[in-house]
Coordinates of C-alpha atoms and ligand atoms in Angstrom, one line a residue:
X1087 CA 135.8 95.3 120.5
X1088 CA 133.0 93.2 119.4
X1089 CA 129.8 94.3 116.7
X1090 CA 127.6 93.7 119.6
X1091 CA 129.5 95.2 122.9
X1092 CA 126.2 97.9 123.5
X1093 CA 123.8 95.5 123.2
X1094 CA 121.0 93.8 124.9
X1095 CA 119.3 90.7 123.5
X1096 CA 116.2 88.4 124.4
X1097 CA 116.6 85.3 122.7
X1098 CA 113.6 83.1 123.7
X1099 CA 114.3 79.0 123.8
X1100 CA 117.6 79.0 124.2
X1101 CA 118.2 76.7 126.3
X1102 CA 118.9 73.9 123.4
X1103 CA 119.2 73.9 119.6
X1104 CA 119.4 76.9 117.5
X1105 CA 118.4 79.0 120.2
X1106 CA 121.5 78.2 122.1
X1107 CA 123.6 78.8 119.3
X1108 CA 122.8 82.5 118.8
X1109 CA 122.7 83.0 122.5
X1110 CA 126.5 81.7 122.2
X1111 CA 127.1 83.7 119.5
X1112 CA 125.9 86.9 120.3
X1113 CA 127.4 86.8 123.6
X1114 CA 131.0 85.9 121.8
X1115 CA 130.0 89.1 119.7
X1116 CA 130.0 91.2 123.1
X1117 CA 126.2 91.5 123.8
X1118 CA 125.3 90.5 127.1
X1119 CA 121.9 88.2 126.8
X1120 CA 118.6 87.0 128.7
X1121 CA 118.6 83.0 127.4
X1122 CA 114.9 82.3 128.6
X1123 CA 113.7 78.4 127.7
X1124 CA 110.8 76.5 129.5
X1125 CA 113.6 74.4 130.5
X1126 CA 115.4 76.4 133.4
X1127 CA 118.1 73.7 133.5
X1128 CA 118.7 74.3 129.9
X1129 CA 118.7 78.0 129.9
X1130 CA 121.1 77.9 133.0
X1131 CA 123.4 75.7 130.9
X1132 CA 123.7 77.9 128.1
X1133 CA 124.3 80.9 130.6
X1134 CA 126.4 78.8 132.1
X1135 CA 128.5 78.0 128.6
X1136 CA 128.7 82.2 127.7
X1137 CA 130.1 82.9 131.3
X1138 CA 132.8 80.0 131.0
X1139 CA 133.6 81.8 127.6
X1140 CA 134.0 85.4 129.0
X1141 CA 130.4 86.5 128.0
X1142 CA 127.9 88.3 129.4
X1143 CA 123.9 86.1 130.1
X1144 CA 121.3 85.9 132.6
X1145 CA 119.0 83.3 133.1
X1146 CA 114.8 84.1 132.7
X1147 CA 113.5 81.0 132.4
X1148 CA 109.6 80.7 131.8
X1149 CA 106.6 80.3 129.5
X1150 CA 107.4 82.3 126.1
X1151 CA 103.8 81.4 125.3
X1152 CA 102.0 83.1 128.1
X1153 CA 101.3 87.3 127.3
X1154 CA 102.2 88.3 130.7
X1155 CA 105.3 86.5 130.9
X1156 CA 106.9 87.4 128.1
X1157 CA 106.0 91.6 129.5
X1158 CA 108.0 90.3 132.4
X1159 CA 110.9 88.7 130.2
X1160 CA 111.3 92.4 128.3
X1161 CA 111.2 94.3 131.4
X1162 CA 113.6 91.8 133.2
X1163 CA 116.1 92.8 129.8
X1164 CA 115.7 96.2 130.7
X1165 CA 116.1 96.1 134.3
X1166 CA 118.8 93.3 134.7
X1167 CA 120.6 94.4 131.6
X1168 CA 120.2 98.8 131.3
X1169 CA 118.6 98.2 128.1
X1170 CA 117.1 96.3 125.5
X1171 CA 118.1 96.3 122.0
X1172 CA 117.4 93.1 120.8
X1173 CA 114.8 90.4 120.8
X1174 CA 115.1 87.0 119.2
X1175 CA 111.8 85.2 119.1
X1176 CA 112.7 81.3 118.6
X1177 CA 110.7 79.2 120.8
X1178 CA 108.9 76.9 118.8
X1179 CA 107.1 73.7 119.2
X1180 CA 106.8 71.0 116.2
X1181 CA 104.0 68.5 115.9
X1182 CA 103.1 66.4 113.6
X1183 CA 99.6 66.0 111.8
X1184 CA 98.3 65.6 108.4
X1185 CA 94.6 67.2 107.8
X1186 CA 92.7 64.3 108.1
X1187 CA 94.5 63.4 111.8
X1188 CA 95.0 67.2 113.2
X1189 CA 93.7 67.3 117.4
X1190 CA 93.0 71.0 118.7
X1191 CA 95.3 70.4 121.4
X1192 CA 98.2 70.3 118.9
X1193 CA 96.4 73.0 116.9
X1194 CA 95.9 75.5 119.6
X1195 CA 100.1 74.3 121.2
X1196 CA 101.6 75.4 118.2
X1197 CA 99.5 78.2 117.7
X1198 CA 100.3 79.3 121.8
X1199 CA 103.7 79.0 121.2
X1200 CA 105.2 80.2 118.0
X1201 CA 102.6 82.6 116.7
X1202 CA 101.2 84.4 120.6
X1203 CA 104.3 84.6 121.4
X1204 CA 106.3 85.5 119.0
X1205 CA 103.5 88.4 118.5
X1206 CA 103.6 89.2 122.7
X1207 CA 107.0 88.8 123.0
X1208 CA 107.4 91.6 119.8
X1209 CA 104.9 93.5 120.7
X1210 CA 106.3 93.8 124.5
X1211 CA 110.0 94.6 123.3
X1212 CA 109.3 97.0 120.6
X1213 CA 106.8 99.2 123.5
X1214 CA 110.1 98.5 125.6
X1215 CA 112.9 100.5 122.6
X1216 CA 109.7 103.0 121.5
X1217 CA 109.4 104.1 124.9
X1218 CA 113.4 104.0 125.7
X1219 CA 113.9 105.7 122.0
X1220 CA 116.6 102.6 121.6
X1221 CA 117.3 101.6 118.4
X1222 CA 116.6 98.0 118.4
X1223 CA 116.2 94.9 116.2
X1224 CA 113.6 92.1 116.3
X1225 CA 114.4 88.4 114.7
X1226 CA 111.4 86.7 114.1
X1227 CA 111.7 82.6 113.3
X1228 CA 109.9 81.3 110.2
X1229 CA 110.4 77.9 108.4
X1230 CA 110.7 76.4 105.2
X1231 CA 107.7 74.8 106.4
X1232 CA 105.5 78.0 105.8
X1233 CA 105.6 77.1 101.9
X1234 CA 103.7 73.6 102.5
X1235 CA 104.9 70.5 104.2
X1236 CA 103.5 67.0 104.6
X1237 CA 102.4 66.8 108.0
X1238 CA 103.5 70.0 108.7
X1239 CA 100.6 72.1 108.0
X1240 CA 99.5 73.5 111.2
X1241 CA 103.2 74.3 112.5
X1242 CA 103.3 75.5 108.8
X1243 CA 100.1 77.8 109.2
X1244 CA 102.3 79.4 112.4
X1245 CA 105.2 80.2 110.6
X1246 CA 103.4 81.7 107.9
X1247 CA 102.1 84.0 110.8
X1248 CA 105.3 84.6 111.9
X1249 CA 105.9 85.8 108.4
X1250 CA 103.0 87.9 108.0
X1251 CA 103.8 89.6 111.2
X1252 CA 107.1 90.2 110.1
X1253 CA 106.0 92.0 107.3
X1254 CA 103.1 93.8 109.0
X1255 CA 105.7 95.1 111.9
X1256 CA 108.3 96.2 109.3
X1257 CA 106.0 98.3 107.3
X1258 CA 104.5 100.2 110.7
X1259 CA 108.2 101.0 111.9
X1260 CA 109.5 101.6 108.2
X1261 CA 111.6 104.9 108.9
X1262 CA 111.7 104.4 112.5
X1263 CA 114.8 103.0 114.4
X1264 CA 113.6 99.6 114.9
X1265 CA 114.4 97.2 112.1
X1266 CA 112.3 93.6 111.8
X1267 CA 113.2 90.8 109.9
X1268 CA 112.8 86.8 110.1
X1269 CA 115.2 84.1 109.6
X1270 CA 114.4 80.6 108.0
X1271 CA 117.0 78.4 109.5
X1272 CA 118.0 74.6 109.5
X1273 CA 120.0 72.4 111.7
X1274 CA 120.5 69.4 113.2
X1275 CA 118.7 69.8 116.6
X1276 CA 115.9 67.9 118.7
X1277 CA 113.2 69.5 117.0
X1278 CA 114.6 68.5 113.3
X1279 CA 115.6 64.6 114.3
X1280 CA 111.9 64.6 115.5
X1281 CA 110.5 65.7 112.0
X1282 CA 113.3 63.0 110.6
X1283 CA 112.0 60.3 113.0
X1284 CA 108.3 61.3 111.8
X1285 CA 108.9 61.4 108.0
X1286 CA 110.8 58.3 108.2
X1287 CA 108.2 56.2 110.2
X1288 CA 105.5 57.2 107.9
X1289 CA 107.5 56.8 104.9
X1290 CA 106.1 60.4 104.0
X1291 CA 108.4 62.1 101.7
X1292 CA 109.8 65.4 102.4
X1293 CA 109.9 68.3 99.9
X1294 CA 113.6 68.8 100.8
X1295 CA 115.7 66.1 101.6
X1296 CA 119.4 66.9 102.5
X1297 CA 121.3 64.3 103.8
X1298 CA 122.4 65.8 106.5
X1299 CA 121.5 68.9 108.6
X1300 CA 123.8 71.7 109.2
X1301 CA 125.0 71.9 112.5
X1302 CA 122.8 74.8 114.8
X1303 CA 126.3 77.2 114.6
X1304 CA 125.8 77.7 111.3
X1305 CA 123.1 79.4 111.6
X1306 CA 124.3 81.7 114.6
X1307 CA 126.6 84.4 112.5
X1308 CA 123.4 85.4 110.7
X1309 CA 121.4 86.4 113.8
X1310 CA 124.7 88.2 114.9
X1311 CA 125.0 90.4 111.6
X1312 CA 121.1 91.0 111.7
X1313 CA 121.4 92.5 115.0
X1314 CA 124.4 94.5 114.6
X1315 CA 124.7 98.0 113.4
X1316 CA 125.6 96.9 110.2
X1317 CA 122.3 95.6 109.0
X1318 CA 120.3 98.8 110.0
X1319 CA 119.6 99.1 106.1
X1320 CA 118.3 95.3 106.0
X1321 CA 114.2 95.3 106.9
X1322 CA 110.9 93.2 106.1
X1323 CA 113.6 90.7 104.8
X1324 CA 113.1 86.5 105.8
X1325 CA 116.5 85.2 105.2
X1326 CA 117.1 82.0 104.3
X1327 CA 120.1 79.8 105.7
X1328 CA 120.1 76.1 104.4
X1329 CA 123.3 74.8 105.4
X1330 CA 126.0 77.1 102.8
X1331 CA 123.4 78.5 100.8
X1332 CA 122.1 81.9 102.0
X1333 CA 119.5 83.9 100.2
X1334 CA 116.2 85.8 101.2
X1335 CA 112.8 83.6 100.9
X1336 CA 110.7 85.8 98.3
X1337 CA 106.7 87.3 99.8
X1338 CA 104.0 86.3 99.1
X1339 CA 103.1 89.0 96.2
X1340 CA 99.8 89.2 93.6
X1341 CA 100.6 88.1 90.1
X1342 CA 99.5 90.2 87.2
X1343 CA 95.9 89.9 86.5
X1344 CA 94.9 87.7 83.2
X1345 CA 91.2 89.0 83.4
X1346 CA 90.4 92.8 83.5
X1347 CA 86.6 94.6 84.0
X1348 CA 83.0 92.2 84.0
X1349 CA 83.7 88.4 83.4
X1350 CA 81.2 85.8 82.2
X1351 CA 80.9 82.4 83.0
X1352 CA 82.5 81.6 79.5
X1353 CA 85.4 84.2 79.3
X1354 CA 86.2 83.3 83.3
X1355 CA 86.3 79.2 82.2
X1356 CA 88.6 80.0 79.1
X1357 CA 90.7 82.0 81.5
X1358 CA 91.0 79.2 83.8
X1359 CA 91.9 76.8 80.7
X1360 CA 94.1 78.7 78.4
X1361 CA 95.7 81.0 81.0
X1362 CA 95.8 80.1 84.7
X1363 CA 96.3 76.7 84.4
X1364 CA 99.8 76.6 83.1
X1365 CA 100.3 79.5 85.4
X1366 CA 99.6 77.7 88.8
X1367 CA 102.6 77.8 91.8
X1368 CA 104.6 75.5 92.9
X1369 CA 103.4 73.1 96.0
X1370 CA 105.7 73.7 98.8
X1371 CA 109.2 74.1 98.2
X1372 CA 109.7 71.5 95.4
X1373 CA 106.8 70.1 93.7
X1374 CA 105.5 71.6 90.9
X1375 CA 101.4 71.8 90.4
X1376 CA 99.4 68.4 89.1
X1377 CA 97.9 69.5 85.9
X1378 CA 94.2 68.2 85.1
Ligands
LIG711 N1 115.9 72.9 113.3 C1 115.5 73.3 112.1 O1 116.0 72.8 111.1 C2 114.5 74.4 112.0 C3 114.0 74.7 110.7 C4 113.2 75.8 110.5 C5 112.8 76.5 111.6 N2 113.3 76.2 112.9 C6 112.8 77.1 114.0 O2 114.0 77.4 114.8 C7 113.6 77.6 116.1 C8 114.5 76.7 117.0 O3 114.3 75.4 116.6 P1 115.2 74.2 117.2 O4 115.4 73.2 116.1 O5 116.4 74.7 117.9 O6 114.2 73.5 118.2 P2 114.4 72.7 119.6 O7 113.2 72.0 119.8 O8 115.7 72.0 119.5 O9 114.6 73.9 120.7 C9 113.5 74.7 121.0 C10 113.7 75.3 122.4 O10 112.6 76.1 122.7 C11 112.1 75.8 124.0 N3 110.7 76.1 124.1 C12 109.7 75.4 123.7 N4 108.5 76.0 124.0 C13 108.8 77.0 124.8 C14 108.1 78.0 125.5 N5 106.8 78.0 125.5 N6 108.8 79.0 126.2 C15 110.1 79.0 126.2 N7 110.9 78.1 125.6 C16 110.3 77.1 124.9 C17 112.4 74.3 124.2 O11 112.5 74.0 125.6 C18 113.8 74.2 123.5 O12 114.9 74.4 124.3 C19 112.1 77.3 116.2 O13 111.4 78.5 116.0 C20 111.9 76.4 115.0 O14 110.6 76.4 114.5 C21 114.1 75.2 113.1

């Protein structure tokens, strides 16, 4: 008997990388999987691989970006597979830019990709367990990235959306029996040694440097656990997996306030000075603030 023997999960790009992992990994669990990827070769390899282990995967190969499609990939779950219980939403593209060199086509890319449909391809599976009254579980994919990242502040900008939709969905089915959480992996895959290759041609330092990544199965038992029974009473959570360290990333909350009522021009400047300057965050995940 496996944790995941009813089950019925979407993982999008799975065709490679992390992706491919959970797909794997879920299947080895017992839940029977749609790997879609842009890359139907890919996604038919990882079917492929689950099959040769005993498991249970179908291909849907296809746009992740596109609305329509990803209605199609939900209802193809349901259809193909009796139900759908799961939905992992990992398709991501990663391009590089610092302010000053940023093109819309990279811009609007990234934006297609991991933020519309990440949002089309939740909001299509949770219609999909409302309306079969399935309890279900979505796994949204953030980054590190989302805290700040040289040359990574557009594919930042669409984690950070990820994130905000996580937390947005979770509150709306708080109670119900749909949980939504992110994860925040790491691991040595395409997309990573492309942000290596990057960093290291531009001599642009990172804000974490490990020597080196994790490998993508690391990552996989965590996506497992999240959507098993088990974690029904884990929700609105981003869990962070860097390599043996696992912990949840913290939200974005509003710090006490160090001014109260009607402020002046003078009282608001001596605020700045004598409070809020000594209070300000820390710049992405390492640096800490340049004082003036
Ligand atoms: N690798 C890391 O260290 C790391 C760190 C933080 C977050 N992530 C996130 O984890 C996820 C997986 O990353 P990865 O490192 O495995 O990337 P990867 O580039 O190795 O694999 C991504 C897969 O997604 C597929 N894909 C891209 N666009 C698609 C689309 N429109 N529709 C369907 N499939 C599409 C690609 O073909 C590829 O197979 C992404 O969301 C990424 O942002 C990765």
């Amino acid at each position: 008997m496996g944790t995941l023997d009813s089950k019925a999960v979407v993982i999008t790009g799975a065709g490679n990388g992390l992706g491919a992992a959970y797909a794997r990994h879920v299947a080895s669990l017992g839940a029977a999987v749609v790997v879609n990827d842009l890359d139907q070769e890919a996604a038919a390899g990882t079917v492929a691989a689950i099959k040769a282990a005993g498991g249970r995967a179908i291909v849907h190969a296809g746009d992740a970006s596109n609305w329509a499609f990803c209605e199609e990939l939900i209802a193809t779950c349901v259809s193909q597979l009796g139900t759908i219980t799961g939905l992992v939403n990992n398709a991501a593209v990663l391009l590089h830019s610092r302010g000053e060199d940023l093109t819309e086509d990279h811009l609007r890319r990234m934006i297609d990709v991991n933020l519309i449909g990440t949002a089309a391809c939740g909001h299509h599976a949770i219609r999909a367990m409302q309306t079969l009254g399935t309890r279900g579980t979505i796994v949204n994919v953030c980054s590190g990235s989302q805290a700040g990242d040289v040359a990574l502040g557009a594919y930042g900008a669409t984690k950070a959306g990820v994130a905000a939709l996580t937390y947005t969905w979770a509150l709306e089915l708080r109670g119900s029996n749909i949980t939504v959480n992110a994860i925040s992996p790491l691991a040595d895959t395409a997309m990573s040694q492309s942000n290596s290759d990057f960093m290291e041609a531009q001599s642009a330092e990172r804000e974490v440097v490990y020597g080196t990544l994790p490998a993508a199965d690391v990552n996989a038992p965590v996506v497992g656990y999240l959507l098993s029974d088990d974690a029904r009473a884990i929700h609105g959570q981003i869990v962070r997996i860097a390599g043996d360290e696992l912990s949840f990333a913290t939200h974005p909350m509003i710090a006490d306030p160090v001014l109260k009522g009607h402020w002046t021009d003078s009282t608001l400047r001596d605020a700045f000075r004598d409070i809020l300057n000594d209070k300000q965050q820390k710049l992405g995940l390492t640096y800490e603030p340049k004082r003036n």
